[in-house]
mmCIF file of C-alpha atoms in Angstrom:
data_model
loop_
_atom_site.group_PDB
_atom_site.id
_atom_site.type_symbol
_atom_site.label_atom_id
_atom_site.label_comp_id
_atom_site.label_asym_id
_atom_site.label_seq_id
_atom_site.Cartn_x
_atom_site.Cartn_y
_atom_site.Cartn_z
ATOM 1 C CA MET X 1 95.912 117.589 103.723
ATOM 2 C CA LYS X 2 98.817 115.959 105.178
ATOM 3 C CA ILE X 3 101.953 117.922 106.035
ATOM 4 C CA ILE X 4 105.087 116.289 105.630
ATOM 5 C CA ALA X 5 108.498 118.053 106.911
ATOM 6 C CA GLN X 6 112.157 118.028 105.805
ATOM 7 C CA LYS X 7 114.893 119.777 107.977
ATOM 8 C CA THR X 8 115.998 123.169 106.765
ATOM 9 C CA ASP X 9 119.572 124.763 107.298
ATOM 10 C CA ALA X 10 118.087 126.723 109.768
ATOM 11 C CA LEU X 11 117.512 123.777 112.536
ATOM 12 C CA ASN X 12 120.290 121.168 113.473
ATOM 13 C CA ASN X 13 118.987 117.571 113.682
ATOM 14 C CA GLU X 14 117.858 117.925 117.359
ATOM 15 C CA GLU X 15 116.123 121.070 116.744
ATOM 16 C CA PHE X 16 114.363 119.959 113.699
ATOM 17 C CA LEU X 17 112.832 116.661 115.699
ATOM 18 C CA ASN X 18 111.765 118.720 118.524
ATOM 19 C CA ASN X 19 110.022 121.092 116.370
ATOM 20 C CA ILE X 20 108.400 118.061 114.561
ATOM 21 C CA LYS X 21 107.008 116.395 118.283
ATOM 22 C CA GLU X 22 105.935 120.003 119.294
ATOM 23 C CA HIS X 23 103.710 121.029 116.271
ATOM 24 C CA ASP X 24 100.384 118.611 115.831
ATOM 25 C CA PHE X 25 100.040 120.341 112.340
ATOM 26 C CA ILE X 26 103.147 118.485 111.218
ATOM 27 C CA ASP X 27 101.919 115.141 110.145
ATOM 28 C CA ALA X 28 104.987 113.268 109.034
ATOM 29 C CA ILE X 29 108.682 113.409 108.663
ATOM 30 C CA SER X 30 110.693 113.114 105.366
ATOM 31 C CA LEU X 31 114.247 111.971 105.551
ATOM 32 C CA ASN X 32 116.729 111.732 102.614
ATOM 33 C CA ILE X 33 119.033 108.676 102.379
ATOM 34 C CA ALA X 34 122.355 107.722 100.372
ATOM 35 C CA LEU X 35 124.779 105.026 100.627
ATOM 36 C CA THR X 36 128.574 105.910 100.911
ATOM 37 C CA GLN X 37 131.463 104.223 99.599
ATOM 38 C CA ASP X 38 131.966 101.891 102.978
ATOM 39 C CA ASN X 39 128.246 100.924 102.697
ATOM 40 C CA ARG X 40 127.020 103.299 105.599
ATOM 41 C CA ILE X 41 123.329 104.903 104.870
ATOM 42 C CA LEU X 42 123.168 108.386 105.604
ATOM 43 C CA ALA X 43 120.238 110.692 106.427
ATOM 44 C CA TYR X 44 121.275 114.003 105.265
ATOM 45 C CA ASN X 45 119.962 117.648 104.795
ATOM 46 C CA ILE X 46 117.606 118.095 101.483
ATOM 47 C CA ARG X 47 119.295 121.217 101.137
ATOM 48 C CA ALA X 48 122.471 119.502 100.148
ATOM 49 C CA ASN X 49 120.805 117.453 97.571
ATOM 50 C CA SER X 50 123.105 118.578 94.607
ATOM 51 C CA GLU X 51 124.792 116.576 91.988
ATOM 52 C CA SER X 52 128.331 117.536 94.023
ATOM 53 C CA ILE X 53 127.122 116.622 97.139
ATOM 54 C CA ILE X 54 125.665 113.387 96.394
ATOM 55 C CA ASN X 55 128.889 112.200 94.354
ATOM 56 C CA THR X 56 130.680 113.158 97.614
ATOM 57 C CA ILE X 57 128.867 110.797 99.753
ATOM 58 C CA GLU X 58 129.241 108.012 97.290
ATOM 59 C CA GLU X 59 133.203 108.577 97.066
ATOM 60 C CA SER X 60 133.438 109.111 100.650
ATOM 61 C CA THR X 61 133.570 107.217 103.648
ATOM 62 C CA LEU X 62 131.696 107.728 107.046
ATOM 63 C CA GLU X 63 135.218 109.463 108.382
ATOM 64 C CA GLN X 64 135.672 111.599 105.568
ATOM 65 C CA LEU X 65 132.285 113.447 105.895
ATOM 66 C CA ASP X 66 132.842 115.524 108.935
ATOM 67 C CA ASN X 67 132.320 119.027 107.210
ATOM 68 C CA TYR X 68 128.621 117.769 106.231
ATOM 69 C CA GLU X 69 125.722 117.800 108.683
ATOM 70 C CA ILE X 70 124.454 114.449 108.233
ATOM 71 C CA GLU X 71 124.296 111.472 110.491
ATOM 72 C CA LEU X 72 123.925 107.328 110.252
ATOM 73 C CA LEU X 73 119.968 106.498 109.379
ATOM 74 C CA ASN X 74 120.333 104.504 112.180
ATOM 75 C CA ASP X 75 121.042 107.348 114.642
ATOM 76 C CA ALA X 76 118.336 109.436 113.117
ATOM 77 C CA LEU X 77 115.538 106.759 113.623
ATOM 78 C CA SER X 78 116.804 105.608 116.884
ATOM 79 C CA ASN X 79 116.642 109.569 117.974
ATOM 80 C CA ILE X 80 113.153 109.584 116.761
ATOM 81 C CA ASN X 81 112.063 106.314 118.486
ATOM 82 C CA GLN X 82 113.798 107.460 121.616
ATOM 83 C CA LYS X 83 111.289 110.839 121.643
ATOM 84 C CA LYS X 84 108.355 108.827 120.923
ATOM 85 C CA ILE X 85 107.742 110.557 117.737
ATOM 86 C CA LYS X 86 104.423 108.791 116.507
ATOM 87 C CA LYS X 87 104.226 110.333 113.323
ATOM 88 C CA ASP X 88 104.761 108.448 109.894
ATOM 89 C CA ILE X 89 108.459 108.727 108.403
ATOM 90 C CA TYR X 90 108.769 108.908 104.487
ATOM 91 C CA ILE X 91 112.290 107.686 103.769
ATOM 92 C CA ASN X 92 113.526 108.557 100.211
ATOM 93 C CA ILE X 93 116.299 106.380 98.568
ATOM 94 C CA VAL X 94 118.530 108.342 96.880
ATOM 95 C CA PRO X 95 119.809 106.149 93.653
ATOM 96 C CA PHE X 96 123.976 106.103 93.404
ATOM 97 C CA ARG X 97 125.340 106.960 90.207
ATOM 98 C CA THR X 98 125.445 103.943 87.487
ATOM 99 C CA GLY X 99 126.407 105.332 84.522
ATOM 100 C CA PRO X 100 125.232 104.174 81.272
ATOM 101 C CA LEU X 101 124.726 100.204 81.771
ATOM 102 C CA THR X 102 127.200 97.774 79.978
ATOM 103 C CA ASN X 103 127.832 93.786 80.097
ATOM 104 C CA GLU X 104 130.819 94.810 82.157
ATOM 105 C CA ASN X 105 128.978 96.752 85.101
ATOM 106 C CA ILE X 106 125.253 95.592 85.107
ATOM 107 C CA GLU X 107 126.387 92.844 87.764
ATOM 108 C CA PHE X 108 128.386 95.113 90.013
ATOM 109 C CA VAL X 109 125.307 97.754 89.796
ATOM 110 C CA THR X 110 122.318 95.136 90.604
ATOM 111 C CA ASN X 111 124.721 93.710 93.682
ATOM 112 C CA ARG X 112 125.090 97.164 95.139
ATOM 113 C CA MET X 113 121.830 97.810 94.745
ATOM 114 C CA ASN X 114 120.682 94.681 96.375
ATOM 115 C CA LEU X 115 123.012 95.539 98.977
ATOM 116 C CA TYR X 116 121.627 99.138 99.441
ATOM 117 C CA ILE X 117 118.166 97.553 99.890
ATOM 118 C CA ASP X 118 119.376 94.598 102.405
ATOM 119 C CA LEU X 119 121.463 97.122 104.497
ATOM 120 C CA LEU X 120 118.355 99.752 104.632
ATOM 121 C CA LYS X 121 115.905 96.398 105.788
ATOM 122 C CA GLU X 122 118.441 95.410 108.337
ATOM 123 C CA ILE X 123 118.285 99.097 109.892
ATOM 124 C CA LEU X 124 114.285 99.286 109.523
ATOM 125 C CA GLU X 125 113.777 96.341 111.303
ATOM 126 C CA LYS X 126 115.283 97.590 114.318
ATOM 127 C CA TYR X 127 112.237 99.971 114.511
ATOM 128 C CA PRO X 128 109.002 98.239 114.112
ATOM 129 C CA ASN X 129 107.054 100.528 116.220
ATOM 130 C CA LEU X 130 107.965 103.657 113.880
ATOM 131 C CA LYS X 131 105.592 104.224 111.085
ATOM 132 C CA ILE X 132 107.899 104.163 108.073
ATOM 133 C CA LYS X 133 107.340 104.322 104.385
ATOM 134 C CA VAL X 134 109.902 104.327 101.453
ATOM 135 C CA HIS X 135 110.219 105.764 98.188
ATOM 136 C CA SER X 136 112.704 106.416 95.224
ATOM 137 C CA ILE X 137 112.917 107.864 91.673
ATOM 138 C CA ASN X 138 114.898 104.745 90.583
ATOM 139 C CA ARG X 139 112.449 101.980 89.178
ATOM 140 C CA SER X 140 114.867 99.381 89.515
ATOM 141 C CA ILE X 141 115.785 100.052 93.345
ATOM 142 C CA LEU X 142 111.848 99.915 93.728
ATOM 143 C CA THR X 143 111.612 96.460 91.983
ATOM 144 C CA ILE X 144 114.270 95.165 94.426
ATOM 145 C CA ALA X 145 112.397 97.064 97.673
ATOM 146 C CA LYS X 146 109.195 95.136 96.513
ATOM 147 C CA THR X 147 110.865 91.837 96.900
ATOM 148 C CA LYS X 148 112.536 92.776 100.105
ATOM 149 C CA LEU X 149 110.631 95.272 102.287
ATOM 150 C CA LYS X 150 107.458 93.569 101.982
ATOM 151 C CA ASN X 151 106.290 95.189 105.193
ATOM 152 C CA TYR X 152 106.626 98.254 104.116
ATOM 153 C CA ARG X 153 104.402 100.782 102.169
ATOM 154 C CA LEU X 154 106.531 101.725 98.906
ATOM 155 C CA GLY X 155 106.123 104.856 97.120
ATOM 156 C CA TYR X 156 107.448 106.162 93.616
ATOM 157 C CA VAL X 157 108.602 109.893 92.714
ATOM 158 C CA ILE X 158 107.289 110.785 89.623
ATOM 159 C CA HIS X 159 109.366 113.729 87.799
ATOM 160 C CA ASP X 160 108.123 113.908 84.505
ATOM 161 C CA ARG X 161 104.650 113.322 82.935
ATOM 162 C CA ASP X 162 105.142 109.582 82.171
ATOM 163 C CA LEU X 163 102.011 107.808 82.734
ATOM 164 C CA ASN X 164 103.830 104.164 83.074
ATOM 165 C CA PHE X 165 104.216 104.267 86.703
ATOM 166 C CA THR X 166 105.315 101.636 88.862
ATOM 167 C CA ASP X 167 102.535 100.336 91.010
ATOM 168 C CA VAL X 168 103.162 101.014 94.409
ATOM 169 C CA ASP X 169 101.296 102.270 97.602
ATOM 170 C CA TYR X 170 101.690 106.184 97.327
ATOM 171 C CA TYR X 171 103.606 108.589 95.044
ATOM 172 C CA VAL X 172 105.537 111.754 95.098
ATOM 173 C CA ILE X 173 105.007 114.264 92.576
ATOM 174 C CA THR X 174 107.645 116.961 91.818
ATOM 175 C CA MET X 175 106.430 120.154 90.481
ATOM 176 C CA ASN X 176 108.026 119.706 87.173
ATOM 177 C CA ALA X 177 105.694 117.023 86.622
ATOM 178 C CA PHE X 178 102.518 118.737 88.260
ATOM 179 C CA ASP X 179 99.626 117.769 86.119
ATOM 180 C CA ASP X 180 95.755 117.608 87.382
ATOM 181 C CA SER X 181 94.868 114.513 85.434
ATOM 182 C CA ILE X 182 97.988 112.400 86.959
ATOM 183 C CA ILE X 183 96.701 113.283 90.256
ATOM 184 C CA ASP X 184 92.786 112.828 89.915
ATOM 185 C CA LEU X 185 93.963 109.122 88.108
ATOM 186 C CA LEU X 186 96.089 108.316 91.338
ATOM 187 C CA LEU X 187 93.516 109.905 93.676
ATOM 188 C CA ASN X 188 90.882 107.657 91.854
ATOM 189 C CA ARG X 189 92.827 104.313 92.066
ATOM 190 C CA ASN X 190 92.954 105.220 96.165
ATOM 191 C CA LYS X 191 96.685 105.921 95.778
ATOM 192 C CA GLU X 192 98.400 108.377 98.646
ATOM 193 C CA VAL X 193 99.464 111.378 96.391
ATOM 194 C CA ILE X 194 102.284 113.952 97.784
ATOM 195 C CA LEU X 195 103.255 117.189 96.079
ATOM 196 C CA TYR X 196 106.991 117.889 96.896
ATOM 197 C CA ILE X 197 107.236 122.053 97.160
ATOM 198 C CA SER X 198 110.790 122.832 97.305
ATOM 199 C CA SER X 199 110.254 126.652 97.146
ATOM 200 C CA ASP X 200 108.014 129.805 97.824
ATOM 201 C CA TYR X 201 107.604 129.924 94.006
ATOM 202 C CA TYR X 202 105.812 126.671 93.772
ATOM 203 C CA LEU X 203 103.844 127.148 97.198
ATOM 204 C CA SER X 204 102.639 130.145 95.928
ATOM 205 C CA TYR X 205 101.750 128.589 92.532
ATOM 206 C CA ILE X 206 99.902 125.697 94.647
ATOM 207 C CA TYR X 207 98.038 128.498 96.739
ATOM 208 C CA GLN X 208 96.498 130.003 93.669
ATOM 209 C CA HIS X 209 95.946 127.033 91.789
ATOM 210 C CA TYR X 210 93.696 125.138 94.780
ATOM 211 C CA LEU X 211 92.662 128.196 96.705
ATOM 212 C CA GLY X 212 92.966 131.323 94.379
ATOM 213 C CA GLU X 213 89.944 133.241 92.858
ATOM 214 C CA LYS X 214 90.048 130.869 89.766
ATOM 215 C CA SER X 215 90.177 127.586 91.574
ATOM 216 C CA THR X 216 86.783 125.364 91.571
ATOM 217 C CA PRO X 217 85.259 123.176 94.456
ATOM 218 C CA HIS X 218 86.691 119.775 93.142
ATOM 219 C CA LEU X 219 90.345 121.393 93.516
ATOM 220 C CA ASN X 220 89.494 122.712 96.807
ATOM 221 C CA GLN X 221 88.631 119.172 97.721
ATOM 222 C CA THR X 222 91.364 117.704 96.004
ATOM 223 C CA LEU X 223 93.921 119.931 97.930
ATOM 224 C CA GLN X 224 92.306 117.964 101.179
ATOM 225 C CA ARG X 225 93.278 114.780 99.927
ATOM 226 C CA LEU X 226 96.869 115.581 98.908
ATOM 227 C CA GLY X 227 100.270 115.138 101.053
ATOM 228 C CA ILE X 228 102.452 118.411 101.052
ATOM 229 C CA MET X 229 106.252 117.493 101.561
ATOM 230 C CA THR X 230 108.208 120.583 102.447
ATOM 231 C CA ASN X 231 111.166 122.337 104.167
ATOM 232 C CA TYR X 232 108.462 125.041 105.542
ATOM 233 C CA PRO X 233 105.889 123.282 107.184
ATOM 234 C CA GLU X 234 104.954 126.348 109.467
ATOM 235 C CA ILE X 235 104.460 128.396 106.558
ATOM 236 C CA VAL X 236 102.425 125.425 104.563
ATOM 237 C CA ASN X 237 100.298 125.292 107.395
ATOM 238 C CA GLN X 238 99.486 129.147 107.301
ATOM 239 C CA VAL X 239 98.980 129.261 103.454
ATOM 240 C CA LEU X 240 97.422 126.169 102.824
ATOM 241 C CA LYS X 241 95.814 124.447 105.845
ATOM 242 C CA THR X 242 94.558 127.521 107.840
ATOM 243 C CA SER X 243 93.770 129.756 104.639
ATOM 244 C CA ASN X 244 90.833 127.110 103.402
#
């Protein structure tokens, strides 16, 4: 089982990376990024991943966002590189709002998506030694990423039970889309599968499902093949990894 850590409000950016480096059971880092009004890519705390915060980032310049705990993606990767953290880095491309696509705005939206990926590529190529993977919930963004980020493993965020997946290297499954048949299908295709666990409720559910009294040997084995993306890697390690 692979544990992928996201930052919480309890740690600042420096503390978070030091924590990552110190704990061998943390296998990877997850960063969430968004595009500002003045075309800067920011890494930000997932706890702030509400519609209002995303809207604020999209509608603001970097200088207007002083009150938020954010940093430029370039600075975040530079810090990881300087600390010589060799663990995988998963970057979640948060799509900007488009509204209903019309003949009037489709060119603007397409151009901005291309700009987003071009800016991201420019940043990523500064750090060839880092093991970076990129995913998004937005199929259009991933389609563009496939043409421009050819040297990176790409992933898709599954947020419902739609089986018409974009063909990528790995999949992040949100708990509202949790389904054993989907997970088995992807694992049988030799895809990397990651569960995004956002609360203690879902952690308890996953424990009971894979390790509880009504679990099965197949489910026990499946857990070992999964990645767990979480704000609380220490708890996941104690509950899921060391309990098995």
